[in-house]
mmCIF file of C-alpha atoms in Angstrom:
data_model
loop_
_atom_site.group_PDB
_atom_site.id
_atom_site.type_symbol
_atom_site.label_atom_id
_atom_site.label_comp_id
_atom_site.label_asym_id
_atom_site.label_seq_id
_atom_site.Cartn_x
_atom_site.Cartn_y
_atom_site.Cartn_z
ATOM 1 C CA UNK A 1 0.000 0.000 0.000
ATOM 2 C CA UNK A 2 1.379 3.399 -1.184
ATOM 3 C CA UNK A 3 1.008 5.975 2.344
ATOM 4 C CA UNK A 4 1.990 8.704 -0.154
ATOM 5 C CA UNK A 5 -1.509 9.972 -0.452
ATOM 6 C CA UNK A 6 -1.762 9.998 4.026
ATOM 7 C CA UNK A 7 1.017 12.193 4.200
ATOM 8 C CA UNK A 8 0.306 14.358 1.515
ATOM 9 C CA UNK A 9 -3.098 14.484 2.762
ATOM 10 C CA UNK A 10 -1.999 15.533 6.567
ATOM 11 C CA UNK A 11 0.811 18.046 4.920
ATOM 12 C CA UNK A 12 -2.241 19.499 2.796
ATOM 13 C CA UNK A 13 -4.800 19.777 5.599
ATOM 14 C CA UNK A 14 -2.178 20.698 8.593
ATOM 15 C CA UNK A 15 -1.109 24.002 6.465
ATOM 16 C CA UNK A 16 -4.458 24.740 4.981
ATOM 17 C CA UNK A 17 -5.873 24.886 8.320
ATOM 18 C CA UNK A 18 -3.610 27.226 9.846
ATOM 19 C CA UNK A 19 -3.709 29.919 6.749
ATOM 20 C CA UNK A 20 -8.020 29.224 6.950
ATOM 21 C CA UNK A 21 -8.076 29.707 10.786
ATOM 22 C CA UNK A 22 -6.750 33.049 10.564
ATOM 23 C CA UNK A 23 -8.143 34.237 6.969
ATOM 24 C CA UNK A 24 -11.375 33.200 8.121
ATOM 25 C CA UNK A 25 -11.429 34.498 11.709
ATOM 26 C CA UNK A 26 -10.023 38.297 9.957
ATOM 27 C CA UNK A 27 -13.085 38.325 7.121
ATOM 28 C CA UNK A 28 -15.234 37.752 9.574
ATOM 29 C CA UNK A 29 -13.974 40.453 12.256
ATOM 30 C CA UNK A 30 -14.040 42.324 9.173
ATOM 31 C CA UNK A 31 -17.875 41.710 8.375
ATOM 32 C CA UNK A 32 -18.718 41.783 11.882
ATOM 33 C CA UNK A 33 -17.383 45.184 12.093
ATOM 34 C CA UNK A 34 -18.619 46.620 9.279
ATOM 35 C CA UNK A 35 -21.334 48.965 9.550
ATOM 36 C CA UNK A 36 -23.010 49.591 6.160
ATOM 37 C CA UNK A 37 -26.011 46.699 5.845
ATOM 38 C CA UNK A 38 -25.572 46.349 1.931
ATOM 39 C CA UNK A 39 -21.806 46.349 1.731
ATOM 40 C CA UNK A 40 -22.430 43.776 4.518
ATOM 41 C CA UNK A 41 -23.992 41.618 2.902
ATOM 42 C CA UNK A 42 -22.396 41.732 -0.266
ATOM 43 C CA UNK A 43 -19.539 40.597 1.214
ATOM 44 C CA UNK A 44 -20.785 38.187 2.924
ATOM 45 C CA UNK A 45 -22.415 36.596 -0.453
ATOM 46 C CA UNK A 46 -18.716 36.769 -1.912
ATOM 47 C CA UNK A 47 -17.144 34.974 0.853
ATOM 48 C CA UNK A 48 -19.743 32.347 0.935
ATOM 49 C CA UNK A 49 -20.130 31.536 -2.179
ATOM 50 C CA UNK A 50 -17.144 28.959 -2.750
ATOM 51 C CA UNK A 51 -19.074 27.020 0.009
ATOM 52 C CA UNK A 52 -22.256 26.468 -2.455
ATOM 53 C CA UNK A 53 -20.282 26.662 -5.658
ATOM 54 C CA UNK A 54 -19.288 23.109 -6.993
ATOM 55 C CA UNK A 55 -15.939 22.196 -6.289
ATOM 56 C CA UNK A 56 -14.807 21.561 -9.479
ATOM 57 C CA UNK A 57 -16.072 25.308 -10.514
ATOM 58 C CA UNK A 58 -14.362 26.923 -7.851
ATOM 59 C CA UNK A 59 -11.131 24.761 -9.405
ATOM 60 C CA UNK A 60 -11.543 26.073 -12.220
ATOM 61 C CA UNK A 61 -11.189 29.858 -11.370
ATOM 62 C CA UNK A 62 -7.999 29.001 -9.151
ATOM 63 C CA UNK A 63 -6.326 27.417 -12.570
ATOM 64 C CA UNK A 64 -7.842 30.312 -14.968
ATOM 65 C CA UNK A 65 -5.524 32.836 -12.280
ATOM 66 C CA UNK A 66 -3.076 30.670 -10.791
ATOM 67 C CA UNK A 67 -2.170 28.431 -14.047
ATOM 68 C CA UNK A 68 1.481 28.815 -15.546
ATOM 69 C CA UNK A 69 0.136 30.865 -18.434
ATOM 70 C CA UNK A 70 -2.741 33.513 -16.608
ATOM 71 C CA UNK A 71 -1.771 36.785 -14.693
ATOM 72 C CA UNK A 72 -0.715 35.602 -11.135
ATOM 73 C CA UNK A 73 0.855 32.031 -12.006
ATOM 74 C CA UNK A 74 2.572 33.580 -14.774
ATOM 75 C CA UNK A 75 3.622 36.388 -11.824
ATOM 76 C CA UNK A 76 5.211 33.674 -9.958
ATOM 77 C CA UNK A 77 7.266 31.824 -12.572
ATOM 78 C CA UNK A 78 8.592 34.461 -14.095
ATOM 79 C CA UNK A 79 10.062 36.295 -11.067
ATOM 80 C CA UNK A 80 10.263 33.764 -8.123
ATOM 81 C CA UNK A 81 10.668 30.481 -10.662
ATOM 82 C CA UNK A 82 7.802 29.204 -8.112
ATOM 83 C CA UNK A 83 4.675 27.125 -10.531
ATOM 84 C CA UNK A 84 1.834 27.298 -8.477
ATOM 85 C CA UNK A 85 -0.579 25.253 -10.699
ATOM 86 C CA UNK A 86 0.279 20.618 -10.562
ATOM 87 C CA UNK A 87 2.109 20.984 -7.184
ATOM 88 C CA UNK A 88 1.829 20.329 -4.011
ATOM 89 C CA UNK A 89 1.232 23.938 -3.138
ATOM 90 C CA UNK A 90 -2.203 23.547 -5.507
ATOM 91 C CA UNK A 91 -3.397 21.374 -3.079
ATOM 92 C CA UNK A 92 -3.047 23.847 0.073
ATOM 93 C CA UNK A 93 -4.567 26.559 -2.501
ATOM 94 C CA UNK A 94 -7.461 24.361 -2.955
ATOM 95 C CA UNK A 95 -7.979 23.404 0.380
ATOM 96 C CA UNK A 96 -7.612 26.735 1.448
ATOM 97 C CA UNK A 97 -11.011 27.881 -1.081
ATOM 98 C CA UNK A 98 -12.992 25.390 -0.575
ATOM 99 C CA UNK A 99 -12.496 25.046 3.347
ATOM 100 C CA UNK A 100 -12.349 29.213 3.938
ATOM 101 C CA UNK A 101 -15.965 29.782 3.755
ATOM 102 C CA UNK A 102 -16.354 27.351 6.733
ATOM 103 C CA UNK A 103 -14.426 28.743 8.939
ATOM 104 C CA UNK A 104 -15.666 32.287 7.960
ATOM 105 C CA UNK A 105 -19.235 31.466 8.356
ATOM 106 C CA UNK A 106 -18.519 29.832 12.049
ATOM 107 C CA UNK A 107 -16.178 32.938 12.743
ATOM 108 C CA UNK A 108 -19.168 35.002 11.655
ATOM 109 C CA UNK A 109 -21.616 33.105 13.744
ATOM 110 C CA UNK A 110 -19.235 33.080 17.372
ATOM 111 C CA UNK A 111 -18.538 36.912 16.715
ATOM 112 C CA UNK A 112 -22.595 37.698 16.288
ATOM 113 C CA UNK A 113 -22.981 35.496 19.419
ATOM 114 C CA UNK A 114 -21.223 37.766 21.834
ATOM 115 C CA UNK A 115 -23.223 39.979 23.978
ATOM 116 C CA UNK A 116 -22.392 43.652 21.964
ATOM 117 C CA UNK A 117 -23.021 45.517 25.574
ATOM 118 C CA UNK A 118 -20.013 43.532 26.837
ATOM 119 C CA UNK A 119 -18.217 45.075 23.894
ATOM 120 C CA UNK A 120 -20.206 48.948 24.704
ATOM 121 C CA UNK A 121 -18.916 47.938 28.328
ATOM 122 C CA UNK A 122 -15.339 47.706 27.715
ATOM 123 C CA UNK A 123 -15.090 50.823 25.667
ATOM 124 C CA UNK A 124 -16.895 52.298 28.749
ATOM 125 C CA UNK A 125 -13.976 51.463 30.786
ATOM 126 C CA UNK A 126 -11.502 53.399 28.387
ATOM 127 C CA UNK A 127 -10.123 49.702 26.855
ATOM 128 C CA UNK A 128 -8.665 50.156 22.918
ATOM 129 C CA UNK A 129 -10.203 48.308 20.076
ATOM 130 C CA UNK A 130 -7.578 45.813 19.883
ATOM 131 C CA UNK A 131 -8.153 45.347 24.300
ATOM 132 C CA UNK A 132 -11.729 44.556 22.902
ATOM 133 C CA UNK A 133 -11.006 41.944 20.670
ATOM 134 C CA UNK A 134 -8.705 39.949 22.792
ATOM 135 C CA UNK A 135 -9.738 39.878 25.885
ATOM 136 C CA UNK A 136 -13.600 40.032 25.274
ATOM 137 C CA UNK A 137 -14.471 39.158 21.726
ATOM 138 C CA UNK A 138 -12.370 36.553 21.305
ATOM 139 C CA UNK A 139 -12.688 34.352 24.504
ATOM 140 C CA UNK A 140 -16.922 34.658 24.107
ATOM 141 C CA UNK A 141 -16.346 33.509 20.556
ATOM 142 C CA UNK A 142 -13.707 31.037 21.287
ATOM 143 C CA UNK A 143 -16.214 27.971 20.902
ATOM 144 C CA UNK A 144 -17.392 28.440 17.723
ATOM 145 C CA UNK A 145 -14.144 29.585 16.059
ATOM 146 C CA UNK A 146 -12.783 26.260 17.331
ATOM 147 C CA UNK A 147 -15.803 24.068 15.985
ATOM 148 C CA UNK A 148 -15.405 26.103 12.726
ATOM 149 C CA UNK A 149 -11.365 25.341 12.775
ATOM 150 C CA UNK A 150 -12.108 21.867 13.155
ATOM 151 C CA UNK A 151 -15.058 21.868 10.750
ATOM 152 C CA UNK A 152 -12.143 23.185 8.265
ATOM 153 C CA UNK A 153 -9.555 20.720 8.939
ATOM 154 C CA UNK A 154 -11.864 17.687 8.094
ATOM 155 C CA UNK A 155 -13.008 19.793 4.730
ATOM 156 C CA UNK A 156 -9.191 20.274 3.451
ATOM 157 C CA UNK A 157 -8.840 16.896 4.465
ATOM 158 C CA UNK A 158 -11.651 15.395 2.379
ATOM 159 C CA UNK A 159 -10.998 17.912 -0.843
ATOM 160 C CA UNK A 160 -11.676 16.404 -4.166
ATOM 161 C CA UNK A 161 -12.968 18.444 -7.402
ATOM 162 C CA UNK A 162 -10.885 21.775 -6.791
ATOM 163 C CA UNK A 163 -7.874 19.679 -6.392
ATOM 164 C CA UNK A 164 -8.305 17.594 -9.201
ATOM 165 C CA UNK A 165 -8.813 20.796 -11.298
ATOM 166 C CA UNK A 166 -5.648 22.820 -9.591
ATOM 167 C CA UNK A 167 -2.862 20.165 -8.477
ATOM 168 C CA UNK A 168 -3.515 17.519 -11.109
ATOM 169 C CA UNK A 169 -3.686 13.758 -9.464
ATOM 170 C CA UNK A 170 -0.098 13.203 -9.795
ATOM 171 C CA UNK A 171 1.407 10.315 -7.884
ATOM 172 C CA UNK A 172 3.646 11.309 -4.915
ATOM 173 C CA UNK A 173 3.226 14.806 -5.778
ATOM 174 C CA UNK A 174 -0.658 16.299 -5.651
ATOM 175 C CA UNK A 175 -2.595 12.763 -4.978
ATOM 176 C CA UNK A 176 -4.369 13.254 -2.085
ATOM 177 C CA UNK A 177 -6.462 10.527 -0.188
ATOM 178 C CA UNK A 178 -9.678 11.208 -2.056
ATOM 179 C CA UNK A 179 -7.618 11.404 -5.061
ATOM 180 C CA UNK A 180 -6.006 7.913 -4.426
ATOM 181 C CA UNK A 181 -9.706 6.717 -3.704
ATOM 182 C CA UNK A 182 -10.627 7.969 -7.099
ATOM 183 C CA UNK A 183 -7.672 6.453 -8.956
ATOM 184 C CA UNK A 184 -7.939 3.112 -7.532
ATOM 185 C CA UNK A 185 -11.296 2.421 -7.665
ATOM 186 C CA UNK A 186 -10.903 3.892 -11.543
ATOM 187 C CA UNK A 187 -8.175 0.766 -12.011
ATOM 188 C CA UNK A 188 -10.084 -1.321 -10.307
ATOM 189 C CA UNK A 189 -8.153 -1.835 -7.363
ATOM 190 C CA UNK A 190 -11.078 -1.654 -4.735
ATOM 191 C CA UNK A 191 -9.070 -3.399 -2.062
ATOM 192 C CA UNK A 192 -6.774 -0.724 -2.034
ATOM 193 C CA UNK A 193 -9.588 1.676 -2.398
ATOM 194 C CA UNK A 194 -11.167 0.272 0.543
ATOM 195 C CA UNK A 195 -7.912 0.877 2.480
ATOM 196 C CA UNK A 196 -8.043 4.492 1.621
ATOM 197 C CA UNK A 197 -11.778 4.910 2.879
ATOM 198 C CA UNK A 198 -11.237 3.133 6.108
ATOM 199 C CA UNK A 199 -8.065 5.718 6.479
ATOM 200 C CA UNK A 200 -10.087 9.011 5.518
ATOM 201 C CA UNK A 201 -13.312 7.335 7.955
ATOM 202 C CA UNK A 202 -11.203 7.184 10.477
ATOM 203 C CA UNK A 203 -9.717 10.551 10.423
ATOM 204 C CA UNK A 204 -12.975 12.276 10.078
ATOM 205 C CA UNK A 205 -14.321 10.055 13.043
ATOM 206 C CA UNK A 206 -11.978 11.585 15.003
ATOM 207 C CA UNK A 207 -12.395 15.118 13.513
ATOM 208 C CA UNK A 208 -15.937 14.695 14.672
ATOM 209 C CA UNK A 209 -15.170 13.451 18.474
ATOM 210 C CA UNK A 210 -12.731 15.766 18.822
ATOM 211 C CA UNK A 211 -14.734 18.379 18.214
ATOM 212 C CA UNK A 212 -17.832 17.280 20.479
ATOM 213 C CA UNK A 213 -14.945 16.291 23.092
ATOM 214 C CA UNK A 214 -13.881 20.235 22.996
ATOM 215 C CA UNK A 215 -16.905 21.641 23.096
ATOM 216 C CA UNK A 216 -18.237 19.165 25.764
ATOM 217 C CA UNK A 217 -14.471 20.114 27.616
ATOM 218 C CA UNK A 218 -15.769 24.212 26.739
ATOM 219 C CA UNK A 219 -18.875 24.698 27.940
ATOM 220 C CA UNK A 220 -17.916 22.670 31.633
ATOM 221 C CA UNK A 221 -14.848 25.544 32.191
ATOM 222 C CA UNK A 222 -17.241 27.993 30.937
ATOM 223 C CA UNK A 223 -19.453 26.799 33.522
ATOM 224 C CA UNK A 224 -17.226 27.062 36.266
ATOM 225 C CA UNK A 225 -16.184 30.512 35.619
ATOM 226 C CA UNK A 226 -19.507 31.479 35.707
ATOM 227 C CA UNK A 227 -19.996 29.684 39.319
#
């Protein structure tokens, strides 16, 4: 059995999640802040809308701007000799799309969550914007941002069409677990196959638990600061 695809995989989901976490926790300070109702929610449409869009579309647009021949892959060859598009960096791209709306949506939801008079309290007391958002904001929203980082991590991990499209299915390189899924059960190697699924099952499994376990592990401490 070829582990190539796990450790690509864990590479590929590890990274993505970190660059997601924090893109996805900014846009949605960034919405949450935001005052005008129609720029509001234009934005918000925007930043959603990889999250409805098929994967394979939302492929598509990273390879018509990030391919070796259109404006910003073209950018990078030329003057850093880096090719985005058929590496393994196209797979962190992809997860990165297709998992960002996740996280921004559960960002979104743990920052509309917090009581706003906490937030009308601490400028009260004289505290600075930034005082605001990390010692009130963040710790009332810290639940959901961690169910929405977690939410993330099993979506990179689990990417399919905008990788295809993006990093190719090259062996050792851009195949990814549901990649090698894809492949095998295309050759007709379903024992392998099945290997594969039990692998990315697993995983997810405990994606899943661990994020019951932390909210479960959450809400007790938040109960006994409250006592």
């Amino acid at each position: 059995m070829d582990f190539s695809p796990v450790w690509i995989s864990a590479k590929t989901a590890s990274v993505s999640i970190v660059i997601t976490f924090f893109l996805g926790t900014a846009a949605a300070f960034f919405i949450f802040r935001m005052r005008h109702e129609r720029l509001k929610i234009l934005w918000d449409a925007i930043l959603t809308l990889p999250l409805v869009l098929p994967p394979t579309v939302a492929g598509f647009f990273l390879l018509y701007i990030f391919g070796v021949r259109r404006p910003v892959g073209a950018f990078f060859l030329e003057y850093f000799g880096v090719k985005i598009a058929f590496s393994w960096g196209a797979t962190v791209l992809a997860a990165v799309a297709i998992s960002f709306p996740l996280m921004y949506r559960s960002a979104r939801g743990a920052f509309e969550q917090v009581d706003r008079d906490l937030l009308d309290a601490g400028r009260t007391l004289g505290m600075s914007e930034w005082q605001i958002f990390r010692k009130i904001l963040m710790p009332g929203a810290m639940q959901g941002l961690l169910s929405g980082g977690i939410l993330a991590f099993a979506r990179g991990l689990g990417e399919f069409g905008a990788t295809a499209m993006i990093a190719g299915n090259i062996a050792g390189q851009t195949r990814t677990l549901p990649l090698a899924v894809y492949s095998d059960v295309s050759a007709g190697n379903m024992e392998s196959a099945g290997r594969y699924v039990l692998i990315l099952v697993l995983i997810s499994f405990i994606v899943v638990t661990g994020m019951g376990y932390a909210t479960y592990v959450f809400q007790r401490f938040s109960r006994k600061e409250n006592r």
